[in-house]
Amino acid sequence: MTSAPRRRTLLAAALAVLPVAAGCSVPEPRRTAPTADPAPGRPIASARARRALLMQFSAHPDDDLYFMNPDSRRLLDAGVPLVSVYVTAGEHTGRNRIAGMPETPPDRAAYSSARHQGLRQSYAAALGLPLFTPWRREALALPGGRKAEVDVLAHGARRVELVFLDLPMHTARRYMALPALWHDRALELPTHRSAGSPVTRSAGYDYDGLVAVLAWLLGRYRPTVVHTLDPDPDVQHSDDATRGRDSEQPGYSDHGDHTATACFTWAALIRWVTEAVEGGGPVPAFTVTAFRGYYNRHWPKNLPPRTLREKAARLVPYGGDPSWACGNPSGCGDYGVGGDRPLTNRKGWVRSTHHRWPGAGPVPLTGPDGRLTAYGVLGLRAVRWRESAPGVWEEPEDLGGGPLAPALGSAVTADGRLLLFGVRFAALDGHGGPNRRELVLLEQRSPGGPFLAWRGLGNPEREDDRGRRVGAPVAVLAPDGRVHLFVRNADREVATRVRAADGGWGPWRVLPGKGPVQDGLAVSVDGPGRVHVYAAGAEAVRHWVDGAAAPGRLPLSGSAVASAGGALYYRPPASAALLGPEGDAGLDGFGEVVAARAAGPGTVLLGTGEDGRVRLRTGDRLRSRTGTPSAAVPALHLDGRGATVVALGPDAQPWSWRPS
């Protein structure tokens, strides 16, 4: 742990290198972070008062283009307004490297400005406008006397706002500033002025100041969809040379700024919800998707060729070119990223897009009255929606549990009671305070009836830091009445806990076999009643049957897998094809797939095409849905009426589709 004199030395170094120093006074007593609020019954902002808006939170200019794309592109292309917040100035070493040219003297203000210009070029192209279209640039007043640059561009009904907070990436000692700000109560960082910015003076940020500003921005824009980075990256041990070359933090598969920004964002989301409720208002209604970062280079690539080309195309105008006449004296992009370099970069970040918690879509069921019901996470809390008529959904009912990660697992007991499983942010406190995750359970008291209080199921890991790496829960009911719960653990293995038919829970244990797996586990029961678990490994899909490793070697999958009736469905690396037990399953696309076994047409498959349309395969028939895009993974429900697709739209409201 860093000592106080060392902290003061680092702060002095930061102040010496940055343009205008913000003084460091004796810090006030640490503000207590919002605690978990699992009690149900809070009012939720009405759907009638909401308009769709996507808000992104990135550490650096280009994080959104590398890691949140194509999800963000699909929403923007569908006309959803976008607000993108960049926490650091992205100034790095101040060198805007040009291939084949000698290095120029470092100029951090100019390099930051060039990267900002690259973003304006990329998003102008995304709106269908010329690259050098002028943006409206102004200074936005923030809490605490701070200011941020806001750049605005609209094209018809489509609109993009870029918000630059401009905190520093590094100090003179190569100290990573944002991770220090997350952990160190005594640290205050001055902003780094970008050349040509309408913000003309630096300001200071401490931990609480940054959380307060991010929460204020959330309250100002009131997004319905939030995209952020991974607060809990994988444990990844690399040698010093590899780690330094690839900019990964010691021991983990991501940049330290990405992790810190994600933690600050989640802390701000929790504070926004807490302050809204404490002020007498409803819970803000929004969904969250967190994206893996440098994780992408460690696993098989999952983007098919068309999606990859479209993703890389957004980075080309961001990289720009020194020969361009863009009108910005400091530069026309981040030159090391332009041209063909997104596709030739050995790190391969652009070649994958991974969700931190796969399967973060609604959980659909048929209620006792025959109405369709869906469960999901809204405003960091579990909620229930009921369909009052086909395609018409009532306002959500708060079930509490917050703050929750986006994905819910589910199972129905032998007597018809619903079990919902989630991952709770049990603690998320900077300044060296606790940072803890726990698995939690919400259980129905009777079939279709009220719920019992939320219950903690612990964590397969004993230490908080390792426990943060827990994955999205999946569960299934076995024919003997037992419910099997599975999660990925910190060692990238599969951990399980079993609920007996009488309701008692056994201990956590790890499934046998070696070799790391990705999150996005698939579980199903076959005809003889055996429980199958599949997980995409680094070299092949891994398979367990009734808790034992299955013999034989399965093929390699690019990302999350699906299963129905014990059968495996997967996409090979860098392929749009979906393969099943009999070869091509006829559901090309990208992203997660849902499979379910039906009596008539056999296995029903649900996924998303490369064009972003939801696609449903029943028997030999393939149907696509046009219209409202899905802001999360769509879900599949089978009942006597056939197949129904349920998804959350960009306005944080569910929609349903029953193909004829």
XYZ file of C-alpha atoms in Angstrom:
660
model
C 0.000 0.000 0.000
C 1.379 3.433 -0.948
C 2.502 5.584 1.962
C 1.328 9.156 2.517
C 4.740 10.761 1.760
C 4.870 8.783 -1.479
C 1.378 10.024 -2.409
C 2.398 13.615 -1.804
C 5.480 13.091 -3.996
C 3.367 11.715 -6.830
C 0.918 14.562 -6.541
C 3.733 17.084 -6.657
C 5.085 15.409 -9.784
C 1.654 15.594 -11.379
C 1.308 19.265 -10.597
C 4.765 20.016 -11.919
C 4.125 18.550 -15.355
C 0.551 19.658 -16.031
C -0.350 23.126 -17.285
C -2.261 24.698 -14.411
C -2.077 23.212 -10.938
C -5.136 22.711 -8.818
C -4.139 23.020 -5.182
C -4.378 20.057 -2.846
C -5.978 20.842 0.493
C -6.501 18.512 3.428
C -9.203 16.130 2.210
C -12.584 16.129 3.830
C -13.741 12.959 5.569
C -14.415 10.258 3.039
C -17.965 10.174 1.772
C -19.604 6.845 2.448
C -20.381 5.053 -0.782
C -24.034 4.171 -1.390
C -24.830 0.777 0.101
C -26.808 -2.044 -1.451
C -30.560 -1.368 -1.529
C -32.261 -4.743 -2.039
C -35.694 -3.755 -0.685
C -38.381 -3.811 -3.414
C -41.201 -1.406 -4.098
C -39.464 1.720 -5.377
C -41.279 3.747 -8.046
C -39.611 3.645 -11.466
C -39.574 6.432 -14.021
C -42.526 6.026 -16.359
C -41.958 4.811 -19.889
C -44.218 7.605 -21.122
C -41.725 10.191 -19.864
C -38.658 8.596 -21.456
C -36.896 9.165 -24.729
C -34.198 6.833 -25.992
C -30.636 8.040 -25.486
C -27.344 6.157 -25.460
C -24.575 7.405 -23.148
C -21.035 6.013 -23.361
C -18.263 6.368 -20.761
C -14.706 5.818 -22.001
C -11.287 6.332 -20.469
C -9.594 7.426 -23.715
C -10.626 8.748 -27.108
C -11.103 5.559 -29.215
C -12.199 3.167 -26.400
C -15.764 3.390 -27.704
C -14.648 2.684 -31.279
C -12.501 -0.306 -30.304
C -14.622 -1.949 -27.620
C -18.286 -0.767 -27.721
C -18.663 -0.945 -31.475
C -20.702 -2.448 -33.247
C -23.345 -2.301 -30.468
C -23.198 1.490 -30.270
C -23.073 1.803 -34.066
C -26.292 -0.172 -34.454
C -28.156 2.088 -32.029
C -26.757 5.259 -33.608
C -27.623 4.000 -37.092
C -31.179 3.379 -35.839
C -31.483 7.056 -34.912
C -30.780 6.845 -31.170
C -29.039 10.053 -29.988
C -25.562 9.470 -28.557
C -23.649 11.238 -25.767
C -20.071 10.002 -25.407
C -18.038 10.973 -22.328
C -14.217 10.718 -22.334
C -12.654 10.924 -18.881
C -8.999 11.460 -19.813
C -7.489 13.827 -22.352
C -5.739 10.907 -24.064
C -2.513 12.904 -24.109
C -0.272 9.878 -23.321
C 3.342 10.765 -24.291
C 2.295 13.687 -26.484
C 3.715 12.059 -29.623
C 1.403 11.644 -32.608
C 3.483 9.066 -34.431
C 3.515 8.993 -38.222
C 4.639 5.739 -39.838
C 8.011 6.114 -41.550
C 8.642 9.622 -40.203
C 11.021 10.747 -37.444
C 9.458 11.350 -34.064
C 8.492 14.916 -33.253
C 8.975 16.576 -29.849
C 6.211 15.690 -27.411
C 3.253 18.063 -27.280
C 0.544 16.666 -25.031
C -1.941 19.467 -25.652
C -1.617 19.049 -29.431
C -1.846 15.242 -29.350
C -4.979 15.415 -27.202
C -6.489 17.917 -29.643
C -5.635 15.689 -32.627
C -7.384 12.715 -31.008
C -10.457 14.848 -30.298
C -10.458 15.913 -33.931
C -10.263 12.248 -34.947
C -13.406 11.535 -32.933
C -15.224 14.403 -34.621
C -14.216 12.986 -38.004
C -15.356 9.474 -37.098
C -18.746 10.526 -35.754
C -19.342 12.957 -38.619
C -18.891 10.018 -40.986
C -21.212 7.929 -38.774
C -23.917 10.583 -39.225
C -23.434 10.506 -42.987
C -21.704 13.914 -43.134
C -18.341 14.996 -44.619
C -15.396 14.249 -42.318
C -14.535 17.891 -41.684
C -18.058 19.111 -40.995
C -17.828 21.880 -38.337
C -19.118 21.000 -34.859
C -20.544 23.377 -32.284
C -17.934 23.477 -29.524
C -18.608 25.037 -26.144
C -17.667 24.889 -22.471
C -20.178 23.199 -20.159
C -20.248 24.280 -16.506
C -19.925 21.316 -14.136
C -20.284 20.933 -10.355
C -17.440 22.324 -8.269
C -16.621 25.152 -10.666
C -15.212 22.761 -13.282
C -15.856 22.879 -17.015
C -15.862 20.354 -19.835
C -15.689 20.755 -23.593
C -18.872 19.605 -25.320
C -18.896 19.146 -29.100
C -22.304 18.796 -30.769
C -23.229 17.682 -34.288
C -26.682 16.895 -35.654
C -27.898 15.600 -39.001
C -31.645 15.664 -39.293
C -33.039 13.871 -36.245
C -29.719 12.168 -35.506
C -27.381 13.755 -32.975
C -23.998 13.155 -31.305
C -22.474 14.972 -28.330
C -18.858 14.437 -27.261
C -17.974 15.422 -23.675
C -14.277 15.818 -22.798
C -13.410 15.943 -19.087
C -9.657 15.924 -19.879
C -8.194 14.364 -16.756
C -4.560 13.321 -17.285
C -3.477 9.843 -18.335
C -0.016 10.013 -16.795
C 2.321 12.219 -14.808
C 6.055 12.826 -15.191
C 6.776 9.560 -13.359
C 4.637 7.499 -15.757
C 2.214 7.063 -12.878
C -1.250 6.047 -13.977
C -3.382 8.894 -12.745
C -6.925 7.491 -12.851
C -6.175 4.268 -10.926
C -4.427 6.418 -8.311
C -7.443 8.701 -8.095
C -9.694 5.691 -7.497
C -7.563 4.345 -4.654
C -5.975 7.422 -3.072
C -8.033 9.745 -0.914
C -5.301 12.367 -0.695
C -4.850 12.770 -4.450
C -6.231 15.612 -6.539
C -5.488 15.818 -10.252
C -5.596 18.935 -12.422
C -7.183 18.616 -15.844
C -5.023 18.608 -18.949
C -5.956 21.407 -21.346
C -6.331 20.357 -24.963
C -5.079 22.777 -27.630
C -7.886 24.828 -29.128
C -10.445 23.805 -26.515
C -13.119 26.294 -25.451
C -12.167 25.352 -21.863
C -9.336 27.760 -21.064
C -8.489 26.929 -17.436
C -7.594 23.739 -15.609
C -9.588 22.485 -12.648
C -8.948 19.895 -9.969
C -10.578 16.487 -9.488
C -10.437 14.299 -6.427
C -12.236 10.962 -6.119
C -15.535 12.354 -4.939
C -15.400 15.216 -7.434
C -15.178 12.828 -10.385
C -17.998 10.604 -9.113
C -20.117 13.706 -8.520
C -19.477 15.068 -12.037
C -20.278 11.720 -13.708
C -23.474 11.393 -11.646
C -24.408 14.979 -12.563
C -23.898 14.223 -16.271
C -26.138 11.165 -15.928
C -28.804 13.326 -14.311
C -28.441 15.988 -17.004
C -28.785 13.647 -19.989
C -30.910 10.882 -18.362
C -29.794 8.045 -20.668
C -31.917 4.972 -21.243
C -28.902 2.897 -22.351
C -25.442 3.167 -20.758
C -22.289 1.675 -22.266
C -19.157 1.476 -20.168
C -15.975 -0.551 -19.790
C -15.159 -3.568 -17.615
C -14.831 -2.790 -13.878
C -13.539 -6.291 -13.070
C -11.169 -7.522 -15.809
C -9.818 -11.061 -15.947
C -6.796 -12.134 -13.961
C -4.033 -12.281 -16.583
C -0.408 -12.945 -15.677
C 1.969 -11.663 -18.360
C 5.698 -11.049 -18.290
C 6.858 -7.449 -17.807
C 7.921 -6.997 -21.430
C 4.585 -8.194 -22.810
C 2.578 -6.219 -20.285
C 4.511 -3.018 -20.954
C 4.245 -3.393 -24.711
C 0.515 -4.064 -24.528
C -0.296 -1.406 -21.860
C -1.929 -3.924 -19.510
C -1.986 -3.336 -15.782
C -0.041 -5.838 -13.656
C -1.983 -9.062 -13.251
C -5.092 -8.174 -15.279
C -6.144 -8.205 -18.932
C -6.892 -4.517 -19.408
C -5.505 -0.996 -19.199
C -5.644 0.441 -15.692
C -7.456 3.537 -16.958
C -10.223 1.343 -18.402
C -10.776 -0.387 -15.071
C -10.718 2.841 -13.070
C -13.105 4.595 -15.465
C -15.516 1.664 -15.277
C -15.385 1.683 -11.464
C -15.988 5.445 -11.395
C -18.892 5.005 -13.835
C -20.550 2.275 -11.774
C -20.063 4.361 -8.614
C -21.715 7.296 -10.409
C -24.611 5.125 -11.610
C -25.203 3.922 -8.046
C -25.030 7.494 -6.736
C -27.405 8.758 -9.442
C -30.009 6.149 -8.518
C -29.504 6.672 -4.784
C -29.787 10.461 -4.930
C -32.818 10.312 -7.234
C -34.659 8.068 -4.772
C -33.499 9.994 -1.684
C -34.766 13.177 -3.325
C -38.240 11.693 -3.589
C -38.066 10.843 -7.286
C -38.427 7.518 -9.085
C -35.613 5.144 -9.944
C -34.094 6.270 -13.283
C -34.940 3.679 -15.945
C -31.872 2.591 -17.885
C -30.023 -0.536 -18.940
C -26.256 -1.015 -18.787
C -23.850 -2.948 -20.972
C -20.211 -3.290 -19.927
C -17.616 -4.197 -22.549
C -14.379 -6.118 -22.251
C -11.232 -4.229 -23.267
C -7.784 -5.707 -23.841
C -9.402 -9.070 -23.075
C -10.015 -9.170 -26.841
C -6.398 -10.007 -27.661
C -6.261 -13.069 -25.382
C -9.135 -15.070 -26.907
C -10.285 -16.290 -30.331
C -11.669 -13.445 -32.415
C -15.448 -13.322 -32.734
C -16.299 -10.737 -35.423
C -17.251 -12.112 -38.869
C -15.737 -10.376 -41.919
C -18.579 -7.968 -42.717
C -18.990 -6.816 -39.105
C -15.221 -6.476 -38.754
C -14.966 -4.290 -41.864
C -17.760 -2.034 -40.633
C -16.182 -1.730 -37.186
C -12.722 -0.980 -38.558
C -14.203 1.615 -40.903
C -15.165 3.761 -37.875
C -11.513 3.825 -36.761
C -10.071 4.953 -40.105
C -11.405 8.556 -39.932
C -10.458 8.653 -36.240
C -6.867 7.813 -37.184
C -6.920 10.419 -39.935
C -3.867 11.398 -41.919
C -1.233 14.181 -41.620
C -1.984 15.251 -45.190
C -5.616 16.047 -44.440
C -6.798 19.657 -44.356
C -9.196 19.231 -41.433
C -8.819 22.762 -40.088
C -7.269 21.718 -36.757
C -3.693 23.082 -36.426
C -2.806 20.392 -33.875
C -3.518 17.468 -36.165
C -6.201 15.531 -38.013
C -6.464 12.363 -35.976
C -4.486 9.763 -34.093
C -2.139 8.875 -36.927
C -0.991 5.543 -35.487
C -4.535 4.220 -35.879
C -5.403 5.365 -39.402
C -5.347 3.616 -42.770
C -5.185 -0.182 -42.597
C -3.699 -0.219 -39.089
C -6.913 -1.216 -37.252
C -6.787 -4.506 -39.190
C -3.004 -5.003 -39.159
C -2.398 -4.178 -35.489
C -1.009 -7.351 -33.896
C -3.014 -6.735 -30.708
C -6.230 -7.439 -32.590
C -8.507 -5.366 -30.328
C -10.757 -4.432 -33.240
C -11.445 -8.060 -34.161
C -13.719 -8.828 -31.216
C -16.504 -7.287 -29.167
C -17.220 -8.986 -25.845
C -19.787 -8.210 -23.152
C -18.601 -8.368 -19.544
C -21.845 -10.115 -18.478
C -23.156 -12.139 -21.444
C -26.822 -12.985 -21.614
C -27.962 -9.664 -20.152
C -31.442 -9.770 -21.635
C -34.930 -10.238 -20.196
C -36.171 -13.497 -18.655
C -39.623 -14.273 -20.165
C -42.206 -16.600 -18.577
C -45.914 -17.306 -18.817
C -47.785 -16.186 -15.706
C -50.602 -18.105 -13.977
C -53.144 -15.975 -15.848
C -51.576 -16.861 -19.204
C -50.050 -13.419 -19.668
C -46.434 -13.092 -20.727
C -44.165 -11.802 -17.969
C -40.555 -10.651 -18.271
C -37.867 -10.044 -15.671
C -34.751 -7.937 -16.135
C -32.429 -5.323 -14.646
C -33.517 -1.691 -14.939
C -31.911 1.148 -13.023
C -29.525 -1.428 -11.455
C -32.550 -3.187 -9.886
C -34.536 -6.287 -10.763
C -37.929 -5.501 -12.272
C -40.942 -7.347 -13.648
C -43.003 -6.352 -16.684
C -46.384 -7.857 -17.564
C -47.910 -7.936 -21.046
C -51.457 -6.568 -20.867
C -52.124 -7.453 -24.511
C -49.912 -8.944 -27.226
C -47.055 -6.496 -27.657
C -48.365 -4.080 -24.995
C -46.381 -3.950 -21.758
C -47.360 -2.422 -18.431
C -45.057 -0.230 -16.354
C -42.275 -2.166 -14.585
C -42.636 -3.347 -11.004
C -39.554 -2.928 -8.800
C -38.267 -6.139 -7.203
C -35.201 -4.530 -5.595
C -31.894 -6.332 -5.250
C -29.741 -3.389 -6.314
C -27.192 -2.539 -7.353
C -27.099 -5.469 -9.761
C -24.939 -6.338 -12.750
C -27.000 -6.516 -15.972
C -27.452 -10.301 -16.337
C -30.021 -12.420 -14.482
C -29.987 -16.197 -14.433
C -33.205 -18.106 -13.823
C -34.748 -21.475 -13.131
C -38.223 -22.703 -12.231
C -38.510 -25.242 -9.431
C -40.373 -28.518 -9.806
C -43.424 -26.979 -8.096
C -43.420 -23.951 -10.440
C -41.687 -21.259 -8.353
C -39.320 -18.853 -10.106
C -35.716 -18.425 -8.938
C -33.820 -15.357 -10.166
C -30.031 -15.193 -9.767
C -27.953 -12.017 -10.005
C -24.538 -10.531 -9.267
C -24.742 -7.689 -6.765
C -22.215 -4.889 -6.316
C -22.176 -5.547 -2.576
C -19.540 -2.822 -2.137
C -17.936 -0.396 -4.593
C -15.919 2.060 -2.566
C -12.774 3.842 -3.692
C -10.079 5.175 -1.367
C -8.916 1.630 -0.734
C -12.343 0.664 0.619
C -14.121 -2.637 -0.081
C -14.913 -3.662 -3.645
C -17.069 -6.775 -3.431
C -19.421 -8.878 -5.567
C -21.848 -11.536 -4.386
C -24.283 -13.947 -6.000
C -27.846 -13.259 -4.867
C -31.169 -15.078 -5.159
C -34.772 -13.901 -5.405
C -37.211 -16.788 -4.828
C -40.960 -16.910 -5.281
C -42.928 -17.895 -2.201
C -45.480 -19.750 -4.316
C -46.003 -20.321 -8.056
C -46.951 -16.983 -9.593
C -47.053 -15.420 -6.110
C -44.998 -12.871 -4.178
C -41.286 -13.173 -3.590
C -39.277 -13.868 -0.470
C -36.548 -11.406 0.573
C -33.322 -11.347 -1.428
C -30.821 -13.916 -0.186
C -27.040 -13.976 -0.568
C -25.435 -17.091 -2.038
C -21.864 -15.950 -1.419
C -19.168 -16.213 -4.050
C -17.074 -19.152 -5.292
C -14.019 -17.028 -4.410
C -12.967 -16.281 -0.826
C -11.121 -12.997 -1.480
C -12.874 -9.819 -2.609
C -10.446 -9.090 -5.449
C -10.850 -12.566 -6.922
C -14.573 -12.463 -6.262
C -14.904 -9.446 -8.553
C -14.105 -11.707 -11.533
C -17.282 -13.788 -11.137
C -19.276 -14.186 -14.330
C -22.934 -14.127 -15.328
C -25.019 -16.801 -13.558
C -26.864 -19.533 -15.456
C -29.109 -22.166 -13.889
C -31.252 -25.167 -14.807
C -33.727 -27.523 -13.140
C -32.785 -31.201 -13.292
C -35.463 -33.944 -13.431
C -34.656 -34.947 -9.836
C -35.854 -31.528 -8.608
C -32.411 -30.094 -7.965
C -31.431 -26.689 -9.377
C -27.874 -26.354 -10.670
C -26.279 -22.877 -10.634
C -23.102 -22.197 -12.648
C -20.732 -19.207 -12.868
C -17.263 -18.564 -14.224
C -14.692 -17.926 -11.470
C -11.435 -15.959 -11.195
C -9.371 -18.867 -12.558
C -11.629 -18.853 -15.645
C -13.080 -22.209 -14.676
C -16.712 -23.158 -14.019
C -17.950 -23.158 -10.426
C -21.277 -24.639 -9.386
C -23.623 -24.726 -6.427
C -26.636 -27.055 -6.231
C -29.992 -26.454 -4.574
C -31.567 -29.654 -3.284
C -35.212 -30.444 -3.902
C -35.975 -29.396 -0.308
C -34.446 -25.928 -0.882
C -31.114 -26.405 0.879
C -27.946 -25.293 -0.891
C -24.728 -27.270 -1.126
C -21.243 -25.693 -1.133
C -19.488 -24.096 -4.075
C -17.250 -26.453 -6.037
C -15.294 -26.256 -9.285
C -16.077 -28.564 -12.201
C -13.168 -30.876 -13.074
C -10.834 -30.420 -15.999
C -8.200 -27.846 -16.882
C -8.092 -24.980 -19.323
C -9.565 -21.472 -19.198
C -13.021 -20.700 -20.573
C -14.826 -17.544 -21.588
C -17.958 -16.316 -19.876
C -21.282 -16.995 -21.572
C -21.928 -20.511 -20.271
C -24.684 -22.634 -21.837
C -26.689 -25.205 -19.876
C -29.500 -27.583 -20.838
C -31.027 -30.960 -20.000
C -31.165 -33.811 -22.512
C -33.858 -36.466 -23.034
C -32.495 -38.903 -20.403
C -32.399 -36.023 -17.888
C -28.664 -35.330 -17.830
C -27.404 -31.766 -17.192
C -25.031 -30.486 -19.890
C -22.765 -27.462 -19.470
C -20.773 -25.925 -22.322
C -18.174 -23.139 -22.222
C -16.035 -21.653 -24.996
C -12.408 -22.419 -24.150
C -9.129 -21.027 -25.423
C -8.515 -24.065 -27.639
C -11.870 -25.868 -27.783
C -15.368 -25.804 -26.322
C -15.399 -27.564 -22.950
C -18.258 -29.869 -22.010
C -19.494 -31.394 -18.754
C -22.321 -33.895 -18.235
C -23.818 -34.196 -14.743
C -20.772 -32.417 -13.318
C -18.150 -34.640 -14.965
C -15.911 -33.697 -17.883
C -17.294 -35.245 -21.074
C -14.908 -37.324 -23.193
C -13.801 -36.252 -26.643
C -12.659 -32.953 -28.087
C -15.068 -30.322 -29.317
C -14.368 -27.569 -31.905
C -13.194 -24.031 -31.144
C -15.788 -21.278 -30.686
C -15.260 -17.560 -31.108
C -17.318 -16.576 -28.054
C -20.429 -17.512 -26.082
C -22.172 -20.780 -26.918
C -25.790 -22.031 -26.753
C -27.364 -25.357 -25.895
C -30.773 -27.036 -26.113
C -31.610 -30.618 -25.241
C -27.955 -31.285 -24.488
C -26.819 -30.217 -27.985
C -24.176 -27.537 -28.672
C -24.530 -24.494 -30.953
C -21.541 -22.220 -31.600
C -19.909 -19.839 -34.041
C -16.341 -20.631 -35.176
C -13.817 -17.823 -34.699
C -14.244 -14.878 -37.113
C -17.280 -16.542 -38.705
C -20.926 -15.548 -39.145
C -22.047 -19.175 -39.413
C -23.842 -20.903 -36.547
C -23.017 -24.595 -36.326
C -24.969 -27.295 -34.506
C -25.028 -31.074 -34.218
C -25.890 -31.463 -37.902
C -23.584 -28.758 -39.258
C -24.836 -25.373 -40.433
C -27.813 -24.365 -38.282
C -28.973 -21.693 -40.729
C -28.682 -18.651 -38.466
C -25.780 -16.529 -39.721
C -24.969 -13.383 -37.764
C -22.934 -12.039 -34.883
C -23.256 -12.140 -31.112
C -24.987 -14.347 -28.609
C -27.483 -17.025 -29.609
C -30.416 -18.481 -27.673
C -31.555 -22.074 -28.251
C -34.655 -23.862 -26.938
C -36.153 -27.278 -27.619
C -39.755 -27.309 -28.877
C -41.996 -30.335 -29.405
C -43.032 -29.494 -32.972
C -40.251 -27.812 -34.939
C -37.430 -29.219 -32.807
C -34.809 -26.705 -31.719
C -35.733 -23.029 -32.073
C -32.818 -20.616 -32.498
C -32.691 -16.858 -31.892
C -29.868 -14.492 -32.780
C -28.918 -11.222 -34.457
C -27.854 -10.905 -38.055
C -24.884 -8.870 -39.211
C -27.401 -6.239 -40.292
C -28.540 -5.898 -36.660
C -31.949 -7.491 -37.239
C -33.305 -10.057 -34.791
C -33.560 -13.430 -36.550
C -35.566 -16.506 -35.551
C -35.098 -20.026 -36.917
C -37.954 -22.504 -36.387
C -37.532 -25.746 -38.290
C -36.705 -24.850 -41.885
C -38.115 -21.336 -41.640
C -35.993 -18.231 -41.003
C -37.676 -14.928 -40.163
C -36.205 -11.474 -39.487
C -37.739 -8.608 -37.563
C -37.436 -5.025 -38.733
C -38.037 -1.943 -36.614
C -36.953 -1.204 -33.069
C -33.432 -2.535 -32.397
C -32.572 -4.407 -29.240
C -30.372 -2.663 -26.679
C -29.586 -5.990 -24.999
C -29.558 -9.660 -25.918
C -33.066 -10.709 -27.059
C -34.751 -13.583 -25.208
C -36.783 -16.531 -26.467
C -39.957 -17.958 -24.904
C -41.836 -21.071 -26.004
C -45.390 -21.898 -24.968
C -48.574 -23.301 -26.490
C -48.800 -20.295 -28.825
C -45.364 -20.938 -30.279
C -42.195 -18.832 -30.112
C -42.116 -15.296 -28.735
C -39.104 -12.999 -28.815
C -38.817 -10.520 -25.940
C -36.216 -7.753 -25.918
C -35.490 -4.373 -24.371
C -35.489 -1.468 -26.779
C -33.217 1.574 -26.611
C -35.949 3.392 -24.647
C -35.544 0.789 -21.846
C -38.995 -0.619 -22.598
C -39.670 -4.231 -23.571
C -41.066 -5.233 -26.922
C -42.288 -8.656 -28.018
C -42.543 -10.332 -31.390
C -44.676 -13.385 -32.147
C -44.057 -14.446 -35.744
C -47.153 -15.939 -37.344
